[in-house]
Short mmCIF file of C-alpha atoms in Angstrom, two decimals:
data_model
loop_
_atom_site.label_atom_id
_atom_site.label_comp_id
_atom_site.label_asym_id
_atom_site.label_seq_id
_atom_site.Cartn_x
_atom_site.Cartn_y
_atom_site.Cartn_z
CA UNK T 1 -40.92 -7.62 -25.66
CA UNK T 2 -39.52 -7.17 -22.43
CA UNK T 3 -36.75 -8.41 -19.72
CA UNK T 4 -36.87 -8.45 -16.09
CA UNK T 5 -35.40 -10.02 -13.80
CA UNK T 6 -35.68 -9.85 -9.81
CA UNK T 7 -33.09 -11.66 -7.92
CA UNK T 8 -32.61 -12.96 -3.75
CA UNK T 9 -29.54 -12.10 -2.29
CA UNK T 10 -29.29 -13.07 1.31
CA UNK T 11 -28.40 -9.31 1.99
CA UNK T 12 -31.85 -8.77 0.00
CA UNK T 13 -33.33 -8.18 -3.05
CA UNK T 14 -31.96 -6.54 -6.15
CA UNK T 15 -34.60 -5.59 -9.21
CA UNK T 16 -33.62 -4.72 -12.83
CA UNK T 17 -35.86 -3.86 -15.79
CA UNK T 18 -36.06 -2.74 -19.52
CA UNK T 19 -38.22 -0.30 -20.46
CA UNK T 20 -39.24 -0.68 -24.28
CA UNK T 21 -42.60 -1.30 -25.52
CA UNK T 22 -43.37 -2.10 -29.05
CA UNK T 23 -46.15 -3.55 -31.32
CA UNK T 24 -44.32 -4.13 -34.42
CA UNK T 25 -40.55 -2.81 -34.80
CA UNK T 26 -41.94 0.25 -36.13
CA UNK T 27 -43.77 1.41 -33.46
CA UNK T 28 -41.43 1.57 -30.11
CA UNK T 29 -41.88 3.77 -26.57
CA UNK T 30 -40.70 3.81 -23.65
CA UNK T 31 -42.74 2.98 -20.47
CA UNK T 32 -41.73 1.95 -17.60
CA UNK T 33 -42.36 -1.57 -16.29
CA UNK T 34 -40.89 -1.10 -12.42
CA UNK T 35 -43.51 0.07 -9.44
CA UNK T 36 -42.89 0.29 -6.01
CA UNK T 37 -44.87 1.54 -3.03
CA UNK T 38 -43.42 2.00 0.38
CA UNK T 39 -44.39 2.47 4.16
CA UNK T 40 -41.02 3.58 5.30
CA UNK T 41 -40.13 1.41 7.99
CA UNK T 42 -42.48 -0.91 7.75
CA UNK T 43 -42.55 -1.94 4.27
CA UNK T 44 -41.45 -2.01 0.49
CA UNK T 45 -43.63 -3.85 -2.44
CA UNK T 46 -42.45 -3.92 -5.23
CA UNK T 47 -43.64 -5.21 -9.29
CA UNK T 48 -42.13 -5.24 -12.13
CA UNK T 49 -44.41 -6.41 -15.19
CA UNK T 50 -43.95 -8.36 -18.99
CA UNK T 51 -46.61 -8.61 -21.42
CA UNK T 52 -49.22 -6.63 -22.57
CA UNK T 53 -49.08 -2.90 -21.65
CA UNK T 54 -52.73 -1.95 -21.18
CA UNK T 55 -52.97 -5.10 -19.12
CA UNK T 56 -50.33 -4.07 -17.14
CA UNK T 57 -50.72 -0.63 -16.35
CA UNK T 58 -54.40 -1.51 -15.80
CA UNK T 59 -53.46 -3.81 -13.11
CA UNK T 60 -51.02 -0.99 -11.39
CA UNK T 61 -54.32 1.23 -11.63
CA UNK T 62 -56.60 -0.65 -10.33
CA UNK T 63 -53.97 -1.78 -7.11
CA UNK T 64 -53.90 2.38 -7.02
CA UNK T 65 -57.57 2.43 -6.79
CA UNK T 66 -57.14 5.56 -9.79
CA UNK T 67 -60.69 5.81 -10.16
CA UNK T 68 -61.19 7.16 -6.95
CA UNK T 69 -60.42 11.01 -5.51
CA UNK T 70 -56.79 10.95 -4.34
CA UNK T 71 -58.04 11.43 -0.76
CA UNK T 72 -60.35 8.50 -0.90
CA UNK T 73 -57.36 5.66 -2.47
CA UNK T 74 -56.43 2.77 -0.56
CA UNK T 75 -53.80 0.80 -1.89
CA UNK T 76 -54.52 -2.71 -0.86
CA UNK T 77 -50.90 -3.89 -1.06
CA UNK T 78 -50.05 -1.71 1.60
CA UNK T 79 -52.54 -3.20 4.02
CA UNK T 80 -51.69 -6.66 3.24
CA UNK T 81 -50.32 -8.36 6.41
CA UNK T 82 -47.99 -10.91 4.40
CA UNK T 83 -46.30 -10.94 1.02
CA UNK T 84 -47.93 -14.08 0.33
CA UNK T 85 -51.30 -12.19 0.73
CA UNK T 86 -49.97 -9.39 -1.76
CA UNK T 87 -49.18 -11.95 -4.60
CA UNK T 88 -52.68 -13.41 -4.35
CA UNK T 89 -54.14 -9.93 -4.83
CA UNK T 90 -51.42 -8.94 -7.55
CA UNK T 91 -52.84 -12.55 -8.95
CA UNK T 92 -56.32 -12.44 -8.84
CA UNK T 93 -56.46 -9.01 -10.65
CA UNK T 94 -53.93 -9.83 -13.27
CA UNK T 95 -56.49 -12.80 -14.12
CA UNK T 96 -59.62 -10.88 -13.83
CA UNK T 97 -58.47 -7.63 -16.23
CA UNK T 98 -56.95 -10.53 -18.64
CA UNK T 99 -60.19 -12.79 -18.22
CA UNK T 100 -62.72 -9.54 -18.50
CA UNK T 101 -60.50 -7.97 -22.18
CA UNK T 102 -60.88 -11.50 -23.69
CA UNK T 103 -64.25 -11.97 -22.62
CA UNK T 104 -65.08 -8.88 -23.71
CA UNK T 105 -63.13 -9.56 -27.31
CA UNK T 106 -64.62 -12.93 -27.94
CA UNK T 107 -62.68 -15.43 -25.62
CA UNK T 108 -60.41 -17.61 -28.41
CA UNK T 109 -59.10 -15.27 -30.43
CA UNK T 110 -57.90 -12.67 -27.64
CA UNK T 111 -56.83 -15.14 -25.22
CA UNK T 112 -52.63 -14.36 -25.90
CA UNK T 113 -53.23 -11.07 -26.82
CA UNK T 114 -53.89 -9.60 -23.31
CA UNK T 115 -51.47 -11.57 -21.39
CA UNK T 116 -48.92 -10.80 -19.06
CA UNK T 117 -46.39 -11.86 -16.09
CA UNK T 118 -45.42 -10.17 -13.33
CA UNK T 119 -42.52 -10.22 -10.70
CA UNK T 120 -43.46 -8.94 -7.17
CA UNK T 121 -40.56 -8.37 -4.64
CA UNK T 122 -40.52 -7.22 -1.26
CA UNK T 123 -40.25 -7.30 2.58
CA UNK T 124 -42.63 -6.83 5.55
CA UNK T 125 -40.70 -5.87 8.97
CA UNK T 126 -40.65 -9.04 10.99
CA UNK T 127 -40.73 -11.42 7.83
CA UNK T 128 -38.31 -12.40 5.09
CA UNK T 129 -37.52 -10.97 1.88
CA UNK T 130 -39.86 -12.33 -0.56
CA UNK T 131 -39.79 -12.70 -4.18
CA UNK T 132 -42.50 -13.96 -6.42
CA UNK T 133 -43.70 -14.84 -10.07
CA UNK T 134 -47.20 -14.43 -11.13
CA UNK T 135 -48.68 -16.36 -13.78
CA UNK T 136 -51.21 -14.58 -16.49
CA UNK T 137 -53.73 -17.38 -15.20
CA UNK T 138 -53.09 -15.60 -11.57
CA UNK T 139 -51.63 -17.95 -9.83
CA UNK T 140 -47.79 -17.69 -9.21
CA UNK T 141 -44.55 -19.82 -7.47
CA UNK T 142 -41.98 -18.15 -5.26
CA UNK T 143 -37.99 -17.74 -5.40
CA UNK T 144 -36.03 -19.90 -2.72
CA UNK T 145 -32.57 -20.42 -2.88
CA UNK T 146 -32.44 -23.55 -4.64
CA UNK T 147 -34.10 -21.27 -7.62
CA UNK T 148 -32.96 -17.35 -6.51
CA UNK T 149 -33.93 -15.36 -9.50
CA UNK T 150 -36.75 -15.52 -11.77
CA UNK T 151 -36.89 -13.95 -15.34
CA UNK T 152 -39.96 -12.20 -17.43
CA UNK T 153 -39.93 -11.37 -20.94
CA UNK T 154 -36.95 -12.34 -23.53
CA UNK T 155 -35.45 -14.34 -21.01
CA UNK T 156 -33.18 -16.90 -22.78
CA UNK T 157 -29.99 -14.64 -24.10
CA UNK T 158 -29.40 -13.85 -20.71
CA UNK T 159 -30.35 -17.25 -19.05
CA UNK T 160 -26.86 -18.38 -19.06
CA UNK T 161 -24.80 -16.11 -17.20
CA UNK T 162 -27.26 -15.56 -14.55
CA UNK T 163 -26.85 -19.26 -14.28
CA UNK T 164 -23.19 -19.12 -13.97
CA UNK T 165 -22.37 -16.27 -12.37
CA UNK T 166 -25.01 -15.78 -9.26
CA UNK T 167 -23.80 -16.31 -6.06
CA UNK T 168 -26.38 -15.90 -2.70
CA UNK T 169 -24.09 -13.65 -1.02
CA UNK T 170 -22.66 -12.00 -3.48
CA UNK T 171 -22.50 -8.27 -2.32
CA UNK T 172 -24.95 -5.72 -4.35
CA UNK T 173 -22.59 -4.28 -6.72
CA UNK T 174 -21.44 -7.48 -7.73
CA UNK T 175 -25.23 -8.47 -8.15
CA UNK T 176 -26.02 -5.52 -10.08
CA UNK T 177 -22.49 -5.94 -12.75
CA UNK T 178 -23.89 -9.74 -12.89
CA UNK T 179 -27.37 -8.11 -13.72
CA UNK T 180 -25.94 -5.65 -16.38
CA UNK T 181 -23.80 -8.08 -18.53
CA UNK T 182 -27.05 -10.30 -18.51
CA UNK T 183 -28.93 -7.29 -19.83
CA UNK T 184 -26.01 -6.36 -22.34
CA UNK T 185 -26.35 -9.82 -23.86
CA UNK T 186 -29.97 -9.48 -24.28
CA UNK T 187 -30.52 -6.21 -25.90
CA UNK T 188 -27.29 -6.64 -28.08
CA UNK T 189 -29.37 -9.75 -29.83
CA UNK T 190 -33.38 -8.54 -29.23
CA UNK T 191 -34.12 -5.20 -30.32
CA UNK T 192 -37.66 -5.27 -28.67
CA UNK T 193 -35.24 -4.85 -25.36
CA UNK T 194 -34.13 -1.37 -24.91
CA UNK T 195 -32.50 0.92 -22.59
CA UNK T 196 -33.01 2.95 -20.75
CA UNK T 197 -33.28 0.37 -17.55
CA UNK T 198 -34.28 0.77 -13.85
CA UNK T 199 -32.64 -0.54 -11.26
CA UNK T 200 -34.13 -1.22 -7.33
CA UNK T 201 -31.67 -2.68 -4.50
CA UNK T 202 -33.91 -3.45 -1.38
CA UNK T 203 -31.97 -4.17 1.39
CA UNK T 204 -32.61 -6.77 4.41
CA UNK T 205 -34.75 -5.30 6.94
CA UNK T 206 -34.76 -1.50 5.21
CA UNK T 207 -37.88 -0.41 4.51
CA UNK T 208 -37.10 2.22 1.87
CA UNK T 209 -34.99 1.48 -1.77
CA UNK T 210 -31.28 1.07 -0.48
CA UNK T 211 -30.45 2.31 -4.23
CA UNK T 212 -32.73 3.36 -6.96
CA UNK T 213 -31.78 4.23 -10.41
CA UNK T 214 -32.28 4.91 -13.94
CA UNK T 215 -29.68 3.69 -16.41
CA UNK T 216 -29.47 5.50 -19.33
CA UNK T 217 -28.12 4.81 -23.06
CA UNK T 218 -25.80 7.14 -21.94
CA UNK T 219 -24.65 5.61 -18.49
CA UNK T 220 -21.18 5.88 -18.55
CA UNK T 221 -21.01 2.08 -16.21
CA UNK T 222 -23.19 0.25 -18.77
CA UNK T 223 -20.82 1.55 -21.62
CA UNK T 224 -17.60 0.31 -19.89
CA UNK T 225 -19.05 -3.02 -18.69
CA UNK T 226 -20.76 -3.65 -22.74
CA UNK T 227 -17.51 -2.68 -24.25
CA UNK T 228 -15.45 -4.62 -21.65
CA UNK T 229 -17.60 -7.60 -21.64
CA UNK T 230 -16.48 -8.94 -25.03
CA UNK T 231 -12.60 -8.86 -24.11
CA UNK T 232 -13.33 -10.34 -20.75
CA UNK T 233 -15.14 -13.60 -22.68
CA UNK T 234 -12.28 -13.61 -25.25
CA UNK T 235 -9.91 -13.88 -22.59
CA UNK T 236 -12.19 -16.49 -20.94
CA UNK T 237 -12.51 -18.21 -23.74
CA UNK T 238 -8.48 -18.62 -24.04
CA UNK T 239 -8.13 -19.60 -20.79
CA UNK T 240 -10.24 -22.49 -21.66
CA UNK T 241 -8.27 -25.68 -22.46
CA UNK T 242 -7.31 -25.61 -26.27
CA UNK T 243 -8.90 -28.37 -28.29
CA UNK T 244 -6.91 -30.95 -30.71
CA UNK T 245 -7.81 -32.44 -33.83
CA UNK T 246 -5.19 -34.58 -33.70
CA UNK T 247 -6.21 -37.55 -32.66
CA UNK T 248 -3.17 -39.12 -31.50
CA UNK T 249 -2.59 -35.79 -29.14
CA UNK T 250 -5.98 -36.06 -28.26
CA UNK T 251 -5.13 -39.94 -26.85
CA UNK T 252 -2.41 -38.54 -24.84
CA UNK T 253 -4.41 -35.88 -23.27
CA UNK T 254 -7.71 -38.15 -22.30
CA UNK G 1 -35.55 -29.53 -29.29
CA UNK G 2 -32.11 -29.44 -31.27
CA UNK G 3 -29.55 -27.84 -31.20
CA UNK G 4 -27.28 -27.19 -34.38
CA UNK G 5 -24.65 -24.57 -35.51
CA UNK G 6 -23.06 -23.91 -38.82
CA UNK G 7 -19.84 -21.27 -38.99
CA UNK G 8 -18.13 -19.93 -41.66
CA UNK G 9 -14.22 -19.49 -41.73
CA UNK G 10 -12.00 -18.08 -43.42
CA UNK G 11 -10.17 -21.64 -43.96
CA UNK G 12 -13.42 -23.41 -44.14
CA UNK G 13 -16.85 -24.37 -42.43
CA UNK G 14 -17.21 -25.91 -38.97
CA UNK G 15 -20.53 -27.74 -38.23
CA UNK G 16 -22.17 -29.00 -34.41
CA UNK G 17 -24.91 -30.92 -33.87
CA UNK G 18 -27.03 -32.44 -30.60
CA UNK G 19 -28.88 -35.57 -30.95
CA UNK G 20 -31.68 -35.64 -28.24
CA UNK G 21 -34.75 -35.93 -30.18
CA UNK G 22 -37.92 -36.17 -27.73
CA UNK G 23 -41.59 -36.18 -27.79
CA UNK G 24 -42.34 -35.11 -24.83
CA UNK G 25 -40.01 -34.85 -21.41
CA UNK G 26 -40.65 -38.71 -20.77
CA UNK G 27 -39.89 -39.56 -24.41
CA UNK G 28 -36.31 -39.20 -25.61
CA UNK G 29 -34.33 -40.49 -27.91
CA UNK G 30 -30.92 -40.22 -29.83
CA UNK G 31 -30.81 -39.41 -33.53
CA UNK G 32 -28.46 -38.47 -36.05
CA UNK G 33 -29.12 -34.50 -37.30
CA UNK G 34 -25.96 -34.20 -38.99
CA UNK G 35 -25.20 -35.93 -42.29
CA UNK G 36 -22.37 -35.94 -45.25
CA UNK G 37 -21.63 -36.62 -48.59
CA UNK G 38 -18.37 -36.31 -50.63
CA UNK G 39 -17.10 -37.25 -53.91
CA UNK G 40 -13.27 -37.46 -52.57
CA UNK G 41 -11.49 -34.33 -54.36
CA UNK G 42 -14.43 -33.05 -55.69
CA UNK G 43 -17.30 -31.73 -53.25
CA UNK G 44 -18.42 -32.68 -49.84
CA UNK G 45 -22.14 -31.39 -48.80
CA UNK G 46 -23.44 -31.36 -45.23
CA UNK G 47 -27.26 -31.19 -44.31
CA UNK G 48 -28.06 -30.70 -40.28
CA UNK G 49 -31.50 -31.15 -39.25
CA UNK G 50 -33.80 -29.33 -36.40
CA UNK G 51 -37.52 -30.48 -35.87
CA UNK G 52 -39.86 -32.78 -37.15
CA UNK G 53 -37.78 -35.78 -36.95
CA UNK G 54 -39.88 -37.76 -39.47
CA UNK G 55 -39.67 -34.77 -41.76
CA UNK G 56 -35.72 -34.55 -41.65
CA UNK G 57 -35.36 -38.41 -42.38
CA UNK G 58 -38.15 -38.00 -45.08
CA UNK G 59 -35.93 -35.57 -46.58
CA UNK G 60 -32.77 -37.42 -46.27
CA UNK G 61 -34.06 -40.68 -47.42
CA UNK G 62 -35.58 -39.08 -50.39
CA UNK G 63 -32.16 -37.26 -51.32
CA UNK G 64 -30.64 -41.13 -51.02
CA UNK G 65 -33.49 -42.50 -52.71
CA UNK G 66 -33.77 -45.32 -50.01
CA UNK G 67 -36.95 -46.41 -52.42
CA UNK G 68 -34.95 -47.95 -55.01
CA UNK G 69 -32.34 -50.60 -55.25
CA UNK G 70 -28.85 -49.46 -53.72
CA UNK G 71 -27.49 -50.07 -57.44
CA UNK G 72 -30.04 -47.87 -58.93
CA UNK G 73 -29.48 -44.82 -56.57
CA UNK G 74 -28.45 -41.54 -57.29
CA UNK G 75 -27.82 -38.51 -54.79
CA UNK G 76 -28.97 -35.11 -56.50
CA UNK G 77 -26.69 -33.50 -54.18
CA UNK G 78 -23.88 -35.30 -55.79
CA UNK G 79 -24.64 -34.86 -59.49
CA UNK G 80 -25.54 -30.63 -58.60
CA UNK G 81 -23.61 -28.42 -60.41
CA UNK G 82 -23.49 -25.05 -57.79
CA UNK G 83 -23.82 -25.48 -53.75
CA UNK G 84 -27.11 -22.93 -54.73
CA UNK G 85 -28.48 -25.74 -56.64
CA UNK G 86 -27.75 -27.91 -53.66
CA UNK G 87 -29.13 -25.96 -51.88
CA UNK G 88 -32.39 -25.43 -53.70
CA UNK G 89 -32.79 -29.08 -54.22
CA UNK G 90 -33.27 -29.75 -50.33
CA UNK G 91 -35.41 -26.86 -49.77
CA UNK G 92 -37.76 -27.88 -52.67
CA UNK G 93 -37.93 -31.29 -51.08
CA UNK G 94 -38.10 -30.23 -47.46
CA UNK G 95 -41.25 -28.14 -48.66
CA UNK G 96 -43.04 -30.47 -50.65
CA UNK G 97 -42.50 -33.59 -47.75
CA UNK G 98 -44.17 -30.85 -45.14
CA UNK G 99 -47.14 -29.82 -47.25
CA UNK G 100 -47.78 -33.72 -48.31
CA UNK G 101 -47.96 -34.44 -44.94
CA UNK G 102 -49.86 -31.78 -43.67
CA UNK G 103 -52.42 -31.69 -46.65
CA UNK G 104 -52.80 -36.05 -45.33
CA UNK G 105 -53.46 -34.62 -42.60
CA UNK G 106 -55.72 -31.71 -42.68
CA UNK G 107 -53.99 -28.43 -43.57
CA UNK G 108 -54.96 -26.49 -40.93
CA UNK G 109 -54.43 -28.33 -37.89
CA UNK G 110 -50.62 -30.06 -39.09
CA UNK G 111 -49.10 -26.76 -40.48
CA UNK G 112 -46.58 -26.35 -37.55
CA UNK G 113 -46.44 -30.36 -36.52
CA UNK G 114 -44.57 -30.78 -39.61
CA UNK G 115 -42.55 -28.15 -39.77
CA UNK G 116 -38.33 -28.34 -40.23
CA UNK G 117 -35.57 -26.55 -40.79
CA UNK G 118 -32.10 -27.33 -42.30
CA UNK G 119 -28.65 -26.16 -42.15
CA UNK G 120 -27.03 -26.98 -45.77
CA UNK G 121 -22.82 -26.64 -45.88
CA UNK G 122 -20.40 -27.52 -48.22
CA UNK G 123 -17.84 -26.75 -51.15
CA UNK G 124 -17.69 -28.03 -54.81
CA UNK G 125 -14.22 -27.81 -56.79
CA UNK G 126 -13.42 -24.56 -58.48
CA UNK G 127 -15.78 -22.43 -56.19
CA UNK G 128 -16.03 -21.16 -52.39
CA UNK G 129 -16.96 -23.34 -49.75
CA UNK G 130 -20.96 -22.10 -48.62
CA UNK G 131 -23.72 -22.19 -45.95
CA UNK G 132 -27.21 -22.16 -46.16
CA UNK G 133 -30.27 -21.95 -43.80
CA UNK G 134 -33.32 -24.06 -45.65
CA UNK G 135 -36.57 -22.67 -43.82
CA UNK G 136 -39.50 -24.63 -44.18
CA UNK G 137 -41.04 -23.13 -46.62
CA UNK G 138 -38.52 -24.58 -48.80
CA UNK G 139 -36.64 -20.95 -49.63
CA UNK G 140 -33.58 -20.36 -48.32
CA UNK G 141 -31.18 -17.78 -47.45
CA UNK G 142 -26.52 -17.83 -47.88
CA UNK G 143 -24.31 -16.93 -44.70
CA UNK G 144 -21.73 -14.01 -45.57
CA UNK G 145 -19.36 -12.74 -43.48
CA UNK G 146 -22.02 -10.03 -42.16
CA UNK G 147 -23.53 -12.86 -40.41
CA UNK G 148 -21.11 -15.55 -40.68
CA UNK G 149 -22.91 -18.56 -38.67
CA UNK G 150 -26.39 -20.26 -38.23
CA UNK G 151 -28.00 -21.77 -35.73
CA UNK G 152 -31.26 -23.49 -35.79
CA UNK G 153 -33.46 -25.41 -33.14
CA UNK G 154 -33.10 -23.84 -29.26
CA UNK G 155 -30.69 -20.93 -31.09
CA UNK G 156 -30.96 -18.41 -28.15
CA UNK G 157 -29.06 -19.22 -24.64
CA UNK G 158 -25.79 -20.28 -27.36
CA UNK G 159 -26.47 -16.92 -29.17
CA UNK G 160 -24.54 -14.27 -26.85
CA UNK G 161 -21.22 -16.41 -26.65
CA UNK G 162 -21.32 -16.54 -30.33
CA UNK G 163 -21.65 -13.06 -31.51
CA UNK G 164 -18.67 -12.08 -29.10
CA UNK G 165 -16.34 -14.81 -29.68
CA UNK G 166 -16.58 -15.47 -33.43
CA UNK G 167 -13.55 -14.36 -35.69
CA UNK G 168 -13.08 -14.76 -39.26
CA UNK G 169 -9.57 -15.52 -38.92
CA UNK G 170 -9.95 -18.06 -36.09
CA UNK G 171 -8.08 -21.37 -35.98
CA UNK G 172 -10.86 -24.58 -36.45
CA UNK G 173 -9.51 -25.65 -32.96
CA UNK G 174 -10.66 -22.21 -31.46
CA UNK G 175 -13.89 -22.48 -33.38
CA UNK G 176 -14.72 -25.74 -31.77
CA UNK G 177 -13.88 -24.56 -28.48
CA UNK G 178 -16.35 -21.40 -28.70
CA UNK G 179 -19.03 -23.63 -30.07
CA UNK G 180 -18.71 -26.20 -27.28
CA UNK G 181 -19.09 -23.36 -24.65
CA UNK G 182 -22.31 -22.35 -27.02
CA UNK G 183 -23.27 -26.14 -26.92
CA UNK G 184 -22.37 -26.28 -23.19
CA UNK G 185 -24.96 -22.96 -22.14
CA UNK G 186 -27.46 -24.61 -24.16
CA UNK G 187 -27.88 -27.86 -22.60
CA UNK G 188 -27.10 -26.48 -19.11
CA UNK G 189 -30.85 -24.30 -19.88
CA UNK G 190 -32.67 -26.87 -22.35
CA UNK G 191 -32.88 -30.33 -21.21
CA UNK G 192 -34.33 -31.14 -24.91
CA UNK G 193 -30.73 -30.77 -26.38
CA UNK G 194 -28.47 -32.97 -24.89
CA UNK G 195 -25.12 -35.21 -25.60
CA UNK G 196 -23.20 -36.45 -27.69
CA UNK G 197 -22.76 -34.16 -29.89
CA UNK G 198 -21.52 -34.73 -33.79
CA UNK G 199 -18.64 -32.76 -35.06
CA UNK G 200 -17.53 -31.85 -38.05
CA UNK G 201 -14.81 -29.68 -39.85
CA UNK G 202 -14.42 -29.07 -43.36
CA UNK G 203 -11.40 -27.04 -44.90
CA UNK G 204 -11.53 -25.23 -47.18
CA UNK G 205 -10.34 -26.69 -50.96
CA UNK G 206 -9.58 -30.51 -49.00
CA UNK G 207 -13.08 -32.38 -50.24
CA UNK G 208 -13.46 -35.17 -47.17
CA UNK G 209 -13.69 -34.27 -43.73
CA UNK G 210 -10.58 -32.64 -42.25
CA UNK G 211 -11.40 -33.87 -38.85
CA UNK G 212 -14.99 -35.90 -37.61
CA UNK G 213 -16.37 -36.84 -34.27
CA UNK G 214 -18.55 -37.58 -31.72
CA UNK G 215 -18.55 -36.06 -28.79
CA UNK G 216 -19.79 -38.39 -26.27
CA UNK G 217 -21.15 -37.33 -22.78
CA UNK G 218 -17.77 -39.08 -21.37
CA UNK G 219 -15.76 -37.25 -23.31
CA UNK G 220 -12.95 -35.55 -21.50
CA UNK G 221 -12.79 -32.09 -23.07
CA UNK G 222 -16.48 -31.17 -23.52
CA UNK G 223 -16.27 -32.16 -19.23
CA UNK G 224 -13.35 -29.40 -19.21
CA UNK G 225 -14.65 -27.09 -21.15
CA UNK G 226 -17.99 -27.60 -18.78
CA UNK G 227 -16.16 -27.18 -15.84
CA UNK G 228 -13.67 -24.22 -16.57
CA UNK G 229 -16.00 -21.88 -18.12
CA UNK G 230 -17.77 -21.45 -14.91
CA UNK G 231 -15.04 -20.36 -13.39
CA UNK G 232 -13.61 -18.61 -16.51
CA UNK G 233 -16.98 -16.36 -16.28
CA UNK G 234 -16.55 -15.61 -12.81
CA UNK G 235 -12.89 -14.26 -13.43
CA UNK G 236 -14.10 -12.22 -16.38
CA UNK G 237 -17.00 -11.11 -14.30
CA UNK G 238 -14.59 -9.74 -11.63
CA UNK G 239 -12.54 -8.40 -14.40
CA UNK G 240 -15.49 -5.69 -15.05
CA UNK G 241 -15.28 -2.17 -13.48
CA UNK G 242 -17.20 -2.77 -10.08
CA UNK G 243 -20.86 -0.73 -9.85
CA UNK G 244 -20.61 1.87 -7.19
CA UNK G 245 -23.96 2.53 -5.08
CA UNK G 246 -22.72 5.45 -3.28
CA UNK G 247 -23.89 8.62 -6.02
CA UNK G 248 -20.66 10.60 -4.48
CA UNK G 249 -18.65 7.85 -5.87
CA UNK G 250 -20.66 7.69 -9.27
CA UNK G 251 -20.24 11.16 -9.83
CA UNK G 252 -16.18 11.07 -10.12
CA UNK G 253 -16.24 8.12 -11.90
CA UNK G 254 -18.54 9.21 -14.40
#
């Protein structure tokens, strides 16, 4: 399994993603599922990817042109002239490498097994912040403010405080602590979702990662805010009104 | 979808229950999923219900024996000796009403269409009050304070708020409130669970109902509840130790 989730901000675009792989819970790596590719000033493109991993990485190959000598690769995502143009592309080849695997395997039995999602995020200078999800079948729906974030993977343990606690203009950190207890909650109950995580903040009309990290089991910030998080909902949850079985007190109070 | 939890106390069991039942988004209904039966000072047995809703009422009818004249009825549950044997009882019959209907049917196409799964509470005189999950394979598995609550149906956007909230020694009253915010997350994400809700608390060595309700969409504390835990997340999200960007920063704290 996996979880991603890419999230609009008006101040931009913050990225966050697990890195476990696994077939089986005895067989677990770590890959990573986060790609980005910048012309520094000009633009930043970035994917994260859920689903199956030689689908994926195929896909991030192929947009690398890796069968070619380095001097001869163009990477057609740089060349793009709109985002919108970039998720077709990111589309179309997602489809074809899951179409051509299943063809090649006997269409019904393999059609799940090569599948995958992908979330593509980025910005080219004199255009918006864009953030996208791309279907398996290659075609895909985009993130407006009336739906700011979308999810890949396990994304239902974490559904719920995204819901709750997202903002538009929140500030980055605030975006990133949001991101982090909505991670917490997820690995804590699906062990195919593992740390280490990577973490991408683009920024509104900056063409290069505005912060870029790896978070570690060890990350001293994910500890605190995973230990912290369970007080902070305890105390929540007592500052919620108490209920009454007592019916007659329960009159009163309606 | 459903939605149904079963919890463990220390001074007894607490049970929740949705009632949208739907076949389809333009296709809903409300259903019971949450039943009783007590001999007053000797037992009371609770059965909640999650999926094939023809199934579940299969199961329950049978356990009333609907078929026969109301003076010639007997409820296995009530003539069991052990909440085990209860427990087996339903599970045997859950089993046997899925694989009639799906051998009617054609094995292999009405495996899953079939398929339920229950949630069996309760407490007979002289022993501890238990819980059960019945899968649908008719074999069954006993809570213990290791993992002291089930869920069945849409169990994952409730899940988080219950691992960090649950106590052993919690008061029913708190109980109820940390399942409505579970109940609350879930129908905010699924729009296949939805309102009222049943309720019911049984404690523990008191064979009838200690308290019983529905919880209607009206009702004034499930709209409290609703509406403060928003902001209760928000506080405990500004509670957490803010993420720094700036690496200088990170370094110190770290």
């Amino acid at each position: 399994m996996t979880y991603c989730v890419g999230m609009m901000l008006d101040r931009g675009l913050v990225l966050m993603s697990d890195t476990r792989t696994n077939s089986g819970v005895d067989n677990i790596s770590t890959f990573r599922k986060m790609y980005h590719w910048e012309l520094p000033g000009e633009r930043i493109i970035t994917i994260m990817t859920a689903g199956n991993l030689a689908t994926t990485q195929a896909v991030i190959s192929q947009l690398e042109e890796r069968n070619k000598a380095p001097s001869e690769r163009h990477n057609s995502l740089l060349e793009a002239p709109t985002m919108f143009k970039v998720a077709s592309i990111v589309g179309n080849l997602l489809q074809d490498i899951i179409e051509e695997r299943a063809t090649d395997n006997g269409q019904k039995a393999a059609a799940g097994t090569f599948s995958a999602s992908m979330i593509v995020a980025g910005q080219i200078k004199g255009m918006e912040p864009r953030l996208f999800l791309i279907y398996p079948e290659g075609n895909f729906i985009e993130a407006s403010f009336d739906t700011p974030f979308f999810q890949i993977g396990e994304t239902k343990y974490g559904r719920p405080i995204l819901i709750r606690g997202y903002e538009r203009d929140m500030s980055f950190e605030s975006a990133i602590k949001l991101m982090t207890v909505s991670f917490d909650s997820t690995l804590k109950a699906n062990l195919s979702v593992g740390l280490p995580l990577d973490l991408l903040v683009i920024e509104r009309d900056h063409f290069t990662p505005r912060h870029e990290r790896r978070i570690e089991a060890s990350d001293p910030y994910f500890a605190a805010v995973s230990t912290s998080w369970s007080e902070a909902l305890r105390n929540a949850l007592d500052g919620l009104p108490d209920y009454r079985m007592d019916p007659a007190v329960k009159e009163i109070l309606g």
